[in-house]
Structures are given as C-alpha cells and as structure tokens.
Backbone as CSV, one residue per row, in Angstrom:
resi,resn,N_x,N_y,N_z,CA_x,CA_y,CA_z,C_x,C_y,C_z
1,MET,-10.455,-1.251,27.215,-11.605,-0.986,26.345,-12.835,-0.656,27.191
2,TYR,-13.960,-0.461,26.533,-15.190,-0.109,27.214,-16.336,-0.693,26.399
3,ASP,-17.538,-0.640,26.940,-18.691,-1.215,26.250,-19.077,-0.392,25.029
4,PHE,-19.387,-1.087,23.947,-19.898,-0.440,22.747,-20.704,-1.470,21.959
5,GLU,-21.551,-0.984,21.080,-22.331,-1.867,20.217,-21.508,-2.245,18.993
6,PHE,-21.787,-3.425,18.453,-21.100,-3.887,17.246,-22.148,-4.374,16.259
7,GLU,-22.052,-3.882,15.037,-23.004,-4.270,14.000,-22.232,-4.654,12.743
8,ARG,-22.645,-5.741,12.104,-21.984,-6.225,10.899,-23.019,-6.349,9.778
9,PRO,-23.341,-5.254,9.113,-24.369,-5.282,8.059,-23.898,-6.064,6.835
10,ALA,-24.857,-6.540,6.072,-24.549,-7.314,4.863,-24.676,-6.486,3.603
11,THR,-25.271,-5.306,3.703,-25.469,-4.459,2.528,-25.032,-3.033,2.828
12,VAL,-24.793,-2.278,1.750,-24.433,-0.870,1.909,-25.577,-0.099,2.561
13,ALA,-26.803,-0.391,2.159,-27.959,0.307,2.727,-28.051,0.097,4.230
14,ASP,-27.796,-1.127,4.676,-27.842,-1.410,6.111,-26.713,-0.693,6.851
15,ALA,-25.545,-0.615,6.220,-24.410,0.073,6.837,-24.698,1.563,6.981
16,VAL,-25.249,2.157,5.935,-25.583,3.587,5.976,-26.606,3.849,7.068
17,ALA,-27.585,2.968,7.197,-28.608,3.134,8.227,-27.994,3.035,9.616
18,ALA,-27.080,2.092,9.797,-26.436,1.911,11.103,-25.585,3.111,11.478
19,LEU,-24.985,3.750,10.485,-24.117,4.896,10.743,-24.898,6.156,11.109
20,ARG,-26.223,6.093,10.987,-27.029,7.248,11.403,-27.098,7.367,12.926
21,THR,-26.736,6.313,13.625,-26.706,6.367,15.085,-25.659,7.366,15.537
22,GLU,-26.032,8.251,16.415,-25.066,9.239,16.914,-23.922,8.520,17.626
23,GLY,-22.693,8.864,17.254,-21.521,8.244,17.863,-21.071,6.962,17.194
24,ALA,-21.717,6.577,16.072,-21.310,5.376,15.339,-20.108,5.678,14.455
25,GLN,-19.228,4.701,14.301,-18.081,4.839,13.417,-17.903,3.569,12.598
26,VAL,-17.294,3.752,11.414,-17.032,2.619,10.529,-15.840,1.820,11.036
27,LEU,-15.960,0.502,10.981,-14.832,-0.395,11.216,-14.524,-1.089,9.904
28,ALA,-13.364,-0.791,9.336,-12.957,-1.444,8.089,-11.926,-2.522,8.436
29,GLY,-10.635,-2.170,8.357,-9.611,-3.133,8.751,-9.224,-3.035,10.216
30,GLY,-9.618,-1.937,10.856,-9.356,-1.779,12.282,-7.945,-1.389,12.651
31,GLN,-7.127,-1.021,11.655,-5.723,-0.740,11.946,-5.521,0.591,12.669
32,THR,-6.498,1.468,12.597,-6.412,2.750,13.309,-7.407,2.827,14.454
33,ILE,-8.669,2.488,14.190,-9.707,2.689,15.201,-9.490,1.816,16.435
34,ILE,-9.057,0.572,16.259,-8.882,-0.314,17.422,-7.766,0.193,18.349
35,PRO,-6.572,0.539,17.844,-5.549,1.082,18.739,-5.982,2.387,19.416
36,THR,-6.695,3.244,18.688,-7.110,4.503,19.312,-8.166,4.260,20.390
37,MET,-9.013,3.260,20.201,-9.988,2.917,21.241,-9.285,2.338,22.466
38,LYS,-8.279,1.520,22.238,-7.541,0.941,23.368,-6.888,2.024,24.219
39,ASN,-6.482,3.091,23.553,-5.830,4.190,24.270,-6.805,5.299,24.669
40,ARG,-8.095,5.028,24.534,-9.149,5.970,24.900,-9.062,7.291,24.139
41,LEU,-8.487,7.252,22.941,-8.441,8.435,22.098,-9.684,8.534,21.230
42,ALA,-10.436,7.452,21.161,-11.730,7.439,20.473,-12.664,6.541,21.267
43,GLN,-13.921,6.951,21.396,-14.882,6.177,22.166,-16.237,6.113,21.441
44,PRO,-16.263,5.466,20.275,-17.536,5.348,19.555,-18.535,4.507,20.350
45,VAL,-19.803,4.831,20.216,-20.825,4.048,20.906,-21.193,2.809,20.090
46,LYS,-20.896,2.853,18.787,-21.180,1.707,17.930,-20.111,1.607,16.856
47,LEU,-19.658,0.374,16.587,-18.775,0.104,15.459,-19.592,-0.613,14.384
48,VAL,-19.521,-0.098,13.174,-20.250,-0.688,12.045,-19.216,-1.317,11.113
49,SER,-19.109,-2.628,11.152,-18.115,-3.339,10.351,-18.601,-3.507,8.920
50,VAL,-17.771,-3.074,7.965,-18.151,-3.179,6.545,-17.429,-4.329,5.849
51,GLY,-16.693,-5.127,6.611,-15.907,-6.209,6.020,-16.737,-7.293,5.366
52,GLY,-17.999,-7.409,5.753,-18.846,-8.455,5.179,-19.707,-8.003,4.020
53,ILE,-19.512,-6.781,3.556,-20.319,-6.254,2.448,-19.615,-6.559,1.128
54,ALA,-20.149,-7.501,0.381,-19.489,-7.964,-0.847,-19.309,-6.849,-1.860
55,ASP,-20.271,-5.927,-1.930,-20.212,-4.852,-2.926,-19.100,-3.847,-2.652
56,MET,-18.492,-3.913,-1.474,-17.440,-2.971,-1.119,-16.043,-3.554,-1.233
57,SER,-15.922,-4.750,-1.758,-14.614,-5.398,-1.902,-14.366,-5.777,-3.354
58,GLY,-13.083,-5.818,-3.718,-12.713,-6.266,-5.051,-12.112,-5.167,-5.905
59,VAL,-11.469,-5.605,-6.981,-10.792,-4.706,-7.914,-11.278,-5.021,-9.320
60,SER,-11.622,-3.977,-10.082,-12.070,-4.173,-11.462,-11.404,-3.143,-12.369
61,VAL,-11.319,-3.468,-13.655,-10.708,-2.582,-14.637,-11.688,-2.386,-15.788
62,GLY,-11.871,-1.112,-16.174,-12.752,-0.808,-17.292,-12.771,0.668,-17.594
63,ASP,-12.923,1.028,-18.869,-12.989,2.424,-19.309,-11.771,3.226,-18.864
64,GLY,-10.605,2.579,-18.900,-9.368,3.270,-18.576,-9.152,3.512,-17.101
65,CYS,-9.981,2.907,-16.261,-9.853,3.108,-14.814,-9.732,1.776,-14.088
66,LEU,-9.043,1.814,-12.970,-8.985,0.688,-12.052,-9.784,1.096,-10.817
67,THR,-10.818,0.344,-10.507,-11.712,0.683,-9.401,-11.539,-0.311,-8.269
68,VAL,-11.336,0.222,-7.070,-11.062,-0.605,-5.896,-12.156,-0.383,-4.863
69,GLY,-12.805,-1.457,-4.426,-13.789,-1.355,-3.361,-13.139,-0.893,-2.074
70,ALA,-13.846,-0.076,-1.313,-13.260,0.551,-0.130,-12.830,-0.458,0.925
71,ALA,-13.490,-1.610,0.985,-13.160,-2.612,1.995,-12.125,-3.625,1.506
72,THR,-11.486,-3.345,0.373,-10.458,-4.241,-0.165,-9.159,-4.059,0.612
73,CYS,-8.579,-5.160,1.063,-7.350,-5.057,1.853,-6.145,-4.807,0.943
74,HIS,-5.075,-4.326,1.540,-3.879,-3.957,0.781,-3.321,-5.139,-0.004
75,ALA,-3.314,-6.324,0.600,-2.757,-7.499,-0.077,-3.538,-7.822,-1.348
76,ASP,-4.844,-7.655,-1.297,-5.665,-7.939,-2.483,-5.452,-6.887,-3.568
77,VAL,-5.261,-5.630,-3.169,-4.944,-4.586,-4.151,-3.614,-4.912,-4.828
78,ALA,-2.629,-5.313,-4.024,-1.304,-5.638,-4.564,-1.391,-6.752,-5.600
79,ALA,-2.219,-7.747,-5.342,-2.324,-8.882,-6.257,-3.156,-8.532,-7.490
80,ALA,-4.285,-7.867,-7.294,-5.221,-7.645,-8.391,-4.822,-6.496,-9.318
81,ALA,-4.070,-5.526,-8.803,-3.723,-4.357,-9.615,-2.397,-4.513,-10.354
82,ALA,-1.699,-5.603,-10.133,-0.338,-5.757,-10.665,-0.285,-5.619,-12.183
83,GLY,-1.272,-6.141,-12.886,-1.235,-6.086,-14.336,-1.633,-4.740,-14.904
84,ALA,-2.673,-4.130,-14.325,-3.218,-2.895,-14.886,-2.525,-1.639,-14.362
85,TYR,-2.129,-1.655,-13.096,-1.553,-0.446,-12.488,-0.419,-0.874,-11.554
86,PRO,0.742,-1.226,-12.115,1.845,-1.761,-11.311,2.313,-0.836,-10.181
87,ALA,2.299,0.477,-10.400,2.773,1.395,-9.358,1.869,1.339,-8.131
88,LEU,0.565,1.245,-8.352,-0.373,1.136,-7.235,-0.208,-0.209,-6.534
89,ALA,-0.019,-1.270,-7.318,0.178,-2.594,-6.736,1.443,-2.636,-5.879
90,SER,2.513,-2.027,-6.366,3.762,-1.990,-5.611,3.604,-1.218,-4.312
91,LEU,2.892,-0.098,-4.375,2.624,0.688,-3.166,1.905,-0.171,-2.131
92,ALA,0.837,-0.849,-2.557,0.047,-1.662,-1.635,0.858,-2.808,-1.053
93,ALA,1.747,-3.385,-1.861,2.550,-4.534,-1.419,3.593,-4.162,-0.385
94,ASN,3.861,-2.873,-0.226,4.911,-2.445,0.703,4.372,-1.617,1.866
95,ILE,3.073,-1.736,2.129,2.489,-1.097,3.303,2.677,-2.010,4.513
96,GLY,3.234,-1.486,5.578,3.308,-2.212,6.838,3.930,-3.595,6.728
97,ASP,3.335,-4.544,7.447,3.796,-5.930,7.452,2.645,-6.814,6.968
98,PRO,2.857,-8.142,6.851,1.789,-9.004,6.328,0.470,-8.891,7.093
99,ALA,0.531,-8.738,8.411,-0.702,-8.624,9.199,-1.480,-7.373,8.806
100,VAL,-0.769,-6.262,8.655,-1.412,-5.009,8.252,-1.966,-5.124,6.837
101,ARG,-1.181,-5.701,5.926,-1.622,-5.791,4.529,-2.835,-6.693,4.347
102,ASN,-3.024,-7.634,5.229,-4.162,-8.538,5.106,-5.375,-8.110,5.928
103,ARG,-5.252,-7.013,6.675,-6.385,-6.485,7.425,-6.738,-5.056,7.015
104,GLY,-5.730,-4.221,6.826,-5.978,-2.821,6.485,-6.634,-2.679,5.128
105,THR,-7.453,-1.639,4.967,-8.194,-1.434,3.727,-7.887,-0.075,3.121
106,ILE,-8.107,0.038,1.835,-7.857,1.314,1.150,-8.826,2.395,1.634
107,GLY,-10.080,2.026,1.857,-11.041,3.009,2.332,-10.698,3.541,3.703
108,GLY,-10.292,2.645,4.597,-9.895,3.071,5.929,-8.682,3.972,5.904
109,SER,-7.746,3.669,5.015,-6.518,4.463,4.923,-6.799,5.885,4.481
110,ILE,-7.574,6.040,3.414,-7.775,7.405,2.918,-8.768,8.180,3.782
111,ALA,-9.710,7.483,4.440,-10.637,8.175,5.334,-9.904,8.718,6.549
112,ASN,-8.906,7.977,7.024,-8.123,8.423,8.181,-7.163,9.542,7.801
113,ASP,-6.630,9.490,6.574,-5.726,10.518,6.042,-4.556,10.811,6.978
114,ASP,-3.902,9.751,7.423,-2.678,9.919,8.204,-1.645,10.619,7.328
115,PRO,-0.944,11.624,7.855,0.008,12.371,7.023,1.187,11.540,6.526
116,ALA,1.388,10.342,7.087,2.493,9.492,6.645,2.015,8.242,5.912
117,SER,0.720,8.172,5.570,0.230,6.986,4.874,0.508,7.073,3.379
118,CYS,0.457,5.931,2.718,0.869,5.840,1.313,-0.273,6.073,0.323
119,TYR,-1.439,5.484,0.569,-2.532,5.563,-0.394,-2.931,6.988,-0.781
120,PRO,-2.966,7.947,0.167,-3.349,9.303,-0.259,-2.479,9.855,-1.385
121,ALA,-1.185,9.501,-1.389,-0.309,9.954,-2.468,-0.732,9.358,-3.804
122,ALA,-1.107,8.080,-3.808,-1.562,7.436,-5.046,-2.871,8.041,-5.530
123,VAL,-3.786,8.281,-4.600,-5.088,8.845,-4.955,-4.915,10.241,-5.549
124,LEU,-4.090,11.061,-4.909,-3.911,12.441,-5.356,-3.130,12.513,-6.662
125,ALA,-2.037,11.756,-6.782,-1.233,11.794,-8.005,-1.978,11.210,-9.195
126,SER,-2.827,10.238,-8.952,-3.589,9.607,-10.043,-4.770,10.453,-10.490
127,GLY,-5.156,11.431,-9.671,-6.377,12.171,-9.969,-7.599,11.288,-9.820
128,ALA,-7.576,10.440,-8.787,-8.651,9.470,-8.578,-9.918,10.146,-8.064
129,ASP,-11.019,9.424,-8.170,-12.303,9.858,-7.608,-12.666,8.942,-6.447
130,ILE,-13.191,9.529,-5.390,-13.662,8.776,-4.230,-15.187,8.765,-4.292
131,ILE,-15.770,7.577,-4.404,-17.220,7.452,-4.515,-17.773,7.026,-3.157
132,THR,-18.714,7.817,-2.632,-19.335,7.516,-1.352,-20.801,7.160,-1.565
133,ASP,-21.500,6.923,-0.477,-22.935,6.647,-0.581,-23.731,7.884,-0.959
134,ARG,-23.069,9.064,-0.988,-23.780,10.316,-1.262,-23.323,11.036,-2.526
135,ARG,-22.053,10.839,-2.917,-21.522,11.681,-3.992,-20.201,11.105,-4.523
136,ARG,-19.663,11.805,-5.523,-18.374,11.462,-6.120,-17.448,12.648,-5.879
137,LEU,-16.327,12.410,-5.215,-15.389,13.464,-4.841,-14.079,13.304,-5.592
138,ALA,-13.593,14.389,-6.189,-12.278,14.376,-6.816,-11.205,14.390,-5.729
139,ALA,-10.086,13.762,-6.011,-8.992,13.694,-5.033,-8.567,15.078,-4.573
140,ASP,-8.536,16.039,-5.489,-8.103,17.393,-5.129,-9.034,18.051,-4.118
141,ASP,-10.267,17.579,-4.040,-11.235,18.150,-3.105,-11.395,17.314,-1.840
142,PHE,-10.777,16.139,-1.810,-11.028,15.191,-0.725,-10.122,15.413,0.487
143,PHE,-8.813,15.577,0.252,-7.866,15.701,1.360,-7.755,17.162,1.783
144,LEU,-8.133,17.443,3.024,-8.190,18.826,3.492,-7.057,19.197,4.441
145,GLY,-6.393,18.230,5.019,-5.311,18.508,5.969,-5.015,17.273,6.789
146,MET,-4.123,17.404,7.758,-3.720,16.263,8.565,-4.939,15.624,9.253
147,PHE,-5.193,14.347,8.974,-6.322,13.600,9.522,-7.666,14.266,9.218
148,GLU,-7.749,14.982,8.112,-8.976,15.696,7.785,-9.328,15.506,6.308
149,THR,-10.561,15.104,6.061,-11.041,14.926,4.687,-12.386,15.632,4.529
150,ALA,-12.907,15.580,3.317,-14.193,16.214,3.017,-15.377,15.349,3.418
151,LEU,-15.130,14.169,3.975,-16.233,13.290,4.371,-17.097,13.948,5.445
152,GLU,-18.399,13.806,5.293,-19.332,14.327,6.275,-19.679,13.239,7.295
153,GLU,-20.310,13.644,8.370,-20.692,12.702,9.420,-21.551,11.577,8.840
154,GLY,-21.120,10.338,9.074,-21.885,9.188,8.614,-21.718,8.841,7.151
155,GLU,-20.916,9.607,6.418,-20.697,9.328,4.992,-19.758,8.137,4.831
156,LEU,-20.072,7.264,3.921,-19.349,6.005,3.763,-18.672,5.921,2.399
157,ILE,-17.362,5.707,2.383,-16.645,5.482,1.124,-17.006,4.102,0.590
158,LEU,-17.401,4.038,-0.667,-17.763,2.772,-1.294,-16.651,2.230,-2.178
159,GLU,-15.997,3.115,-2.952,-14.925,2.676,-3.836,-14.075,3.861,-4.259
160,VAL,-12.918,3.530,-4.813,-11.998,4.543,-5.327,-11.695,4.189,-6.773
161,SER,-11.881,5.171,-7.663,-11.667,4.949,-9.090,-10.391,5.656,-9.541
162,PHE,-9.398,4.876,-9.970,-8.105,5.403,-10.397,-8.008,5.420,-11.922
163,PRO,-7.917,6.590,-12.557,-7.555,6.601,-13.973,-6.165,5.981,-14.134
164,ILE,-6.020,5.060,-15.056,-4.740,4.377,-15.210,-3.796,5.249,-16.037
165,PRO,-2.668,5.676,-15.464,-1.761,6.570,-16.180,-0.914,5.824,-17.207
166,ASP,-0.257,6.591,-18.072,0.664,5.993,-19.040,1.939,5.498,-18.351
167,ALA,2.360,6.207,-17.321,3.558,5.828,-16.575,3.417,6.342,-15.153
168,ALA,3.907,5.573,-14.188,3.798,5.991,-12.794,4.785,5.224,-11.939
169,SER,5.120,5.813,-10.804,5.970,5.134,-9.825,5.784,5.779,-8.466
170,TYR,5.884,4.959,-7.429,5.857,5.449,-6.050,7.163,5.061,-5.383
171,GLN,7.821,6.053,-4.808,9.083,5.817,-4.106,8.916,6.292,-2.658
172,LYS,9.270,5.404,-1.728,9.058,5.685,-0.307,10.340,5.470,0.484
173,PHE,10.628,6.414,1.368,11.691,6.230,2.351,11.005,5.855,3.647
174,GLU,11.179,4.610,4.076,10.402,4.077,5.190,10.969,4.448,6.549
175,GLN,10.046,4.698,7.487,10.427,4.689,8.889,10.555,3.210,9.233
176,PRO,11.748,2.744,9.637,11.997,1.302,9.686,11.130,0.506,10.655
177,ALA,10.655,1.121,11.728,9.854,0.369,12.691,8.418,0.183,12.197
178,SER,7.814,1.240,11.684,6.404,1.192,11.297,6.193,0.915,9.812
179,ARG,7.194,1.206,8.991,7.122,1.161,7.542,6.163,2.200,6.969
180,PHE,5.765,3.164,7.813,5.099,4.347,7.282,6.114,5.134,6.459
181,ALA,5.604,6.042,5.636,6.485,6.862,4.806,7.056,8.016,5.634
182,LEU,8.371,7.979,5.843,9.018,9.177,6.379,8.829,10.285,5.358
183,VAL,8.997,9.917,4.089,8.576,10.724,2.948,8.269,9.746,1.814
184,GLY,7.253,10.052,1.027,6.942,9.264,-0.153,6.581,10.183,-1.300
185,ALA,6.930,9.781,-2.529,6.612,10.586,-3.711,5.970,9.682,-4.766
186,PHE,4.786,10.054,-5.222,4.086,9.320,-6.277,4.014,10.227,-7.500
187,VAL,4.552,9.733,-8.619,4.553,10.477,-9.883,3.707,9.707,-10.895
188,ALA,2.769,10.406,-11.552,1.928,9.771,-12.565,1.833,10.670,-13.795
189,ARG,2.097,10.077,-14.965,2.016,10.822,-16.233,0.894,10.258,-17.081
190,SER,-0.005,11.126,-17.497,-1.107,10.751,-18.389,-1.105,11.710,-19.567
191,GLY,-0.749,11.188,-20.732,-0.574,12.058,-21.888,0.558,13.024,-21.613
192,GLY,0.320,14.315,-21.798,1.359,15.301,-21.551,1.299,15.921,-20.174
193,LEU,0.407,15.429,-19.315,0.250,16.008,-17.983,0.821,15.090,-16.916
194,VAL,1.509,15.695,-15.961,2.131,14.944,-14.865,1.610,15.475,-13.541
195,ARG,1.309,14.552,-12.643,0.916,14.908,-11.280,1.913,14.295,-10.311
196,VAL,2.299,15.071,-9.304,3.269,14.629,-8.295,2.651,14.857,-6.921
197,ALA,2.552,13.801,-6.133,2.004,13.913,-4.780,3.057,13.478,-3.766
198,ILE,3.191,14.266,-2.715,4.173,14.011,-1.657,3.440,13.697,-0.363
199,THR,3.813,12.604,0.289,3.242,12.234,1.576,4.346,12.107,2.621
200,GLY,3.958,12.170,3.886,4.911,11.983,4.975,5.737,13.190,5.323
201,ALA,5.628,14.257,4.546,6.550,15.381,4.711,5.926,16.594,5.390
202,SER,4.664,16.864,5.110,4.079,18.148,5.475,3.140,18.065,6.677
203,ASP,3.136,19.129,7.467,2.199,19.254,8.585,0.750,19.258,8.109
204,SER,0.528,19.623,6.866,-0.834,19.692,6.335,-1.248,18.419,5.616
205,GLY,-0.422,17.380,5.660,-0.758,16.116,5.026,-0.275,16.033,3.588
206,VAL,-0.857,15.128,2.826,-0.441,14.904,1.442,-0.689,16.168,0.612
207,PHE,0.203,16.428,-0.346,0.043,17.620,-1.185,0.652,17.390,-2.553
208,ARG,0.234,18.217,-3.524,0.805,18.172,-4.865,1.975,19.141,-4.962
209,TRP,3.054,18.685,-5.587,4.205,19.555,-5.830,4.044,20.111,-7.245
210,ARG,3.437,21.266,-7.342,3.023,21.789,-8.633,4.196,22.299,-9.472
211,GLU,5.244,22.806,-8.864,6.423,23.224,-9.634,7.025,22.034,-10.362
212,ALA,7.134,20.922,-9.669,7.671,19.709,-10.296,6.725,19.220,-11.389
213,GLU,5.421,19.316,-11.164,4.458,18.896,-12.176,4.626,19.689,-13.469
214,ALA,4.790,20.999,-13.329,4.945,21.843,-14.518,6.213,21.493,-15.281
215,ALA,7.312,21.301,-14.536,8.587,20.972,-15.181,8.519,19.618,-15.874
216,LEU,7.915,18.640,-15.212,7.854,17.287,-15.772,6.846,17.190,-16.908
217,SER,5.840,18.037,-16.926,4.895,18.045,-18.037,5.551,18.572,-19.309
218,ASP,6.531,19.453,-19.144,7.302,19.948,-20.292,8.336,18.942,-20.754
219,ASP,8.963,18.259,-19.774,10.031,17.301,-20.083,10.051,16.239,-18.993
220,PHE,9.513,15.072,-19.340,9.420,14.005,-18.332,10.768,13.302,-18.190
221,SER,11.668,13.984,-17.501,12.993,13.416,-17.259,13.508,13.926,-15.924
222,ARG,14.409,13.178,-15.351,14.964,13.566,-14.055,15.641,14.922,-14.127
223,SER,16.294,15.210,-15.234,17.038,16.463,-15.359,16.142,17.697,-15.289
224,SER,14.856,17.539,-15.623,13.953,18.685,-15.579,13.703,19.167,-14.154
225,LEU,14.061,18.335,-13.178,13.883,18.718,-11.776,15.090,19.467,-11.219
226,ASN,16.161,19.552,-12.002,17.360,20.248,-11.542,17.017,21.693,-11.183
227,GLY,17.447,22.092,-10.014,17.203,23.467,-9.572,15.900,23.659,-8.818
228,LEU,15.028,22.633,-8.829,13.774,22.734,-8.080,13.973,22.204,-6.661
229,ALA,13.371,22.850,-5.703,13.465,22.397,-4.318,12.237,22.851,-3.557
230,LEU,11.759,21.992,-2.686,10.643,22.347,-1.824,11.140,23.164,-0.637
231,SER,10.331,24.081,-0.187,10.664,24.852,1.006,10.454,23.987,2.246
232,PRO,11.338,24.080,3.221,11.139,23.329,4.470,10.028,23.903,5.342
233,GLU,9.542,25.089,5.006,8.487,25.698,5.815,7.230,24.838,5.791
234,GLY,6.720,24.500,6.956,5.524,23.685,7.054,5.783,22.192,7.004
235,MET,7.051,21.803,6.891,7.376,20.378,6.889,7.416,19.834,8.327
236,ILE,7.187,18.541,8.461,7.165,17.885,9.769,8.566,17.867,10.373
237,SER,8.635,18.134,11.654,9.890,18.033,12.400,9.669,17.076,13.568
238,ASP,10.435,15.993,13.605,10.317,15.036,14.708,11.650,14.326,14.897
239,ILE,11.651,13.261,15.691,12.909,12.567,15.981,13.481,11.879,14.755
240,HIS,12.656,11.706,13.717,13.111,10.997,12.529,13.728,11.907,11.470
241,GLY,13.432,13.204,11.528,13.983,14.093,10.508,13.559,15.526,10.699
242,THR,14.412,16.423,10.281,14.115,17.855,10.336,13.270,18.257,9.125
243,PRO,12.672,19.446,9.151,11.948,19.923,7.970,12.843,20.014,6.740
244,GLU,14.086,20.459,6.938,15.029,20.568,5.811,15.318,19.189,5.213
245,TYR,15.461,18.204,6.083,15.735,16.835,5.622,14.560,16.311,4.796
246,ARG,13.353,16.518,5.303,12.182,16.016,4.585,12.004,16.723,3.243
247,ALA,12.223,18.027,3.215,12.092,18.768,1.958,13.091,18.250,0.926
248,HIS,14.324,18.023,1.371,15.349,17.492,0.456,14.988,16.085,-0.008
249,LEU,14.532,15.261,0.923,14.209,13.872,0.594,13.057,13.787,-0.399
250,ALA,12.105,14.689,-0.292,10.991,14.702,-1.246,11.495,14.909,-2.667
251,GLY,12.484,15.791,-2.838,13.050,16.009,-4.162,13.792,14.798,-4.680
252,VAL,14.552,14.153,-3.798,15.300,12.951,-4.186,14.351,11.839,-4.622
253,LEU,13.291,11.625,-3.850,12.354,10.544,-4.153,11.534,10.834,-5.411
254,THR,11.216,12.097,-5.623,10.503,12.449,-6.864,11.368,12.136,-8.086
255,ALA,12.643,12.476,-8.021,13.554,12.180,-9.127,13.669,10.673,-9.352
256,ARG,13.733,9.906,-8.270,13.791,8.440,-8.407,12.518,7.897,-9.025
257,ALA,11.383,8.478,-8.649,10.116,8.020,-9.191,10.021,8.278,-10.691
258,VAL,10.530,9.426,-11.119,10.540,9.732,-12.557,11.394,8.707,-13.308
259,GLU,12.554,8.415,-12.776,13.429,7.415,-13.415,12.749,6.056,-13.467
260,ALA,12.122,5.657,-12.375,11.486,4.331,-12.325,10.276,4.261,-13.250
261,ALA,9.566,5.373,-13.379,8.378,5.400,-14.245,8.754,5.315,-15.718
C-alpha cells in the first residue's frame, strides 16, 4: 500500500464535499477498491468512506417500489427484500461468501459495473432508477460498458429504486472459486412487459436480450424461447468458457428463470 488520506463523513453533504478533492474516491464495502489499491491498479489520494452515513443505508417499500440505500450490504438486502422482492433477495443472498455479503454494498457493485457481477442484471431487468447526489438515472442509461457507467467525477450514488415486478427470477451459473456469474439471467415481468438482462457473458458488460423480451411479452412461457439464440459474437472468451458456451448458457438460464418466475 501507500500513503493516502481517509475521511469518514457523517452526512451526504460532507461526503460530496470530500469527493471534490482531486483524486478522491468513494469507499463503500471495499471489495473492489482495496484489492486494486494493494495491487497498485488504483492510487487514490483520499478514500471517502460512506459506511457511516445513515441516510445511505436501509431498505424501504412504498409506491410499488423497493428502495435500497447505496451503502446497504448484500446480507441486509437479502434479509429486508425477501418479502417484497424475493428475486432480488435471492440474488443478494448468493453473492460471494459471508464475508463479501456482509461488507459489499449495492452502490459499490453497480458503480464498479464488473461484467460478471449480479446486481447490474437486477437493476437493468427491473428498470430501476439510480439516484445520485445530482440526478436520477434510468438503468438503461446508466450502464455504458465493461467497468463503465454514466457516473461523473465525484458523483455519489445515494440509492437504487426498484419497481417491484409481478414475477421475477435470477438464475446464475457460478464460477466456483469466486461465485461471480459465469453467466447470469434476470427475468422480470410487469403487466404485459418483460425485461431480460444478461450478465457475465458479454465483453460490453450487462445487456438486455430484446428478442427474448419480445417473445416473452407475447407469451410468458419457456416454450416461447424455442428457436431463439444469442450470437456468440462479442461474448467473453476465457479459461472458464468460450463465447459459444456463454451464448448457449445465457439461453438456458433465461429459460430456467422464466420457469422459476
């Protein structure tokens, strides 16, 4: 490691002010920033910890939405969302291991936008809104590519608002060592409209499978996916799977998610 400043503000206003320092970065659960700092892949001059800001933690339900504070850890999402949004609760309960679930946060996960993380699929499939200290961003406008979002320098995620769907399910094929999604599929149906988000598969990060959405909006059944297939072009290729394997697996997991939903 190396020398850096550490600040633990008690309010959102203080956190925003601290982030105006050039080279400052947010510290939420530390599951990404700390390992990258240890490996000298990131060298912020200041870490601004948001873990002590009460207004950024917790889960609430109202007006058909489930709202999660950005500093809420995965374990708390799993417990608090179980009644209102079981698919989201199940997703959170199966992230990483107990240490990760009790430290990692939803805000940190979506801000990092790892192409194999789980929360971006839930945010995109749910049509959630990301509320920052500056604006309200729709999920479709938030994720721009691998490790890339619409967040501006110093912008702080405060909460994520999930419209609660009529039916939903997340199905993940885990990389056994990390429990990241080798591929994951989140399906959410609200009224007659269906959204399908795929994570872990594409070089460009999480994406919507619009052909499947159209088919499932007409007929929300596994059979409606017959004959549909994702192209392997642009899919991730690594020691865990070929692009063809990931494209096929995305279809299998989407069908399972429809059945489970």
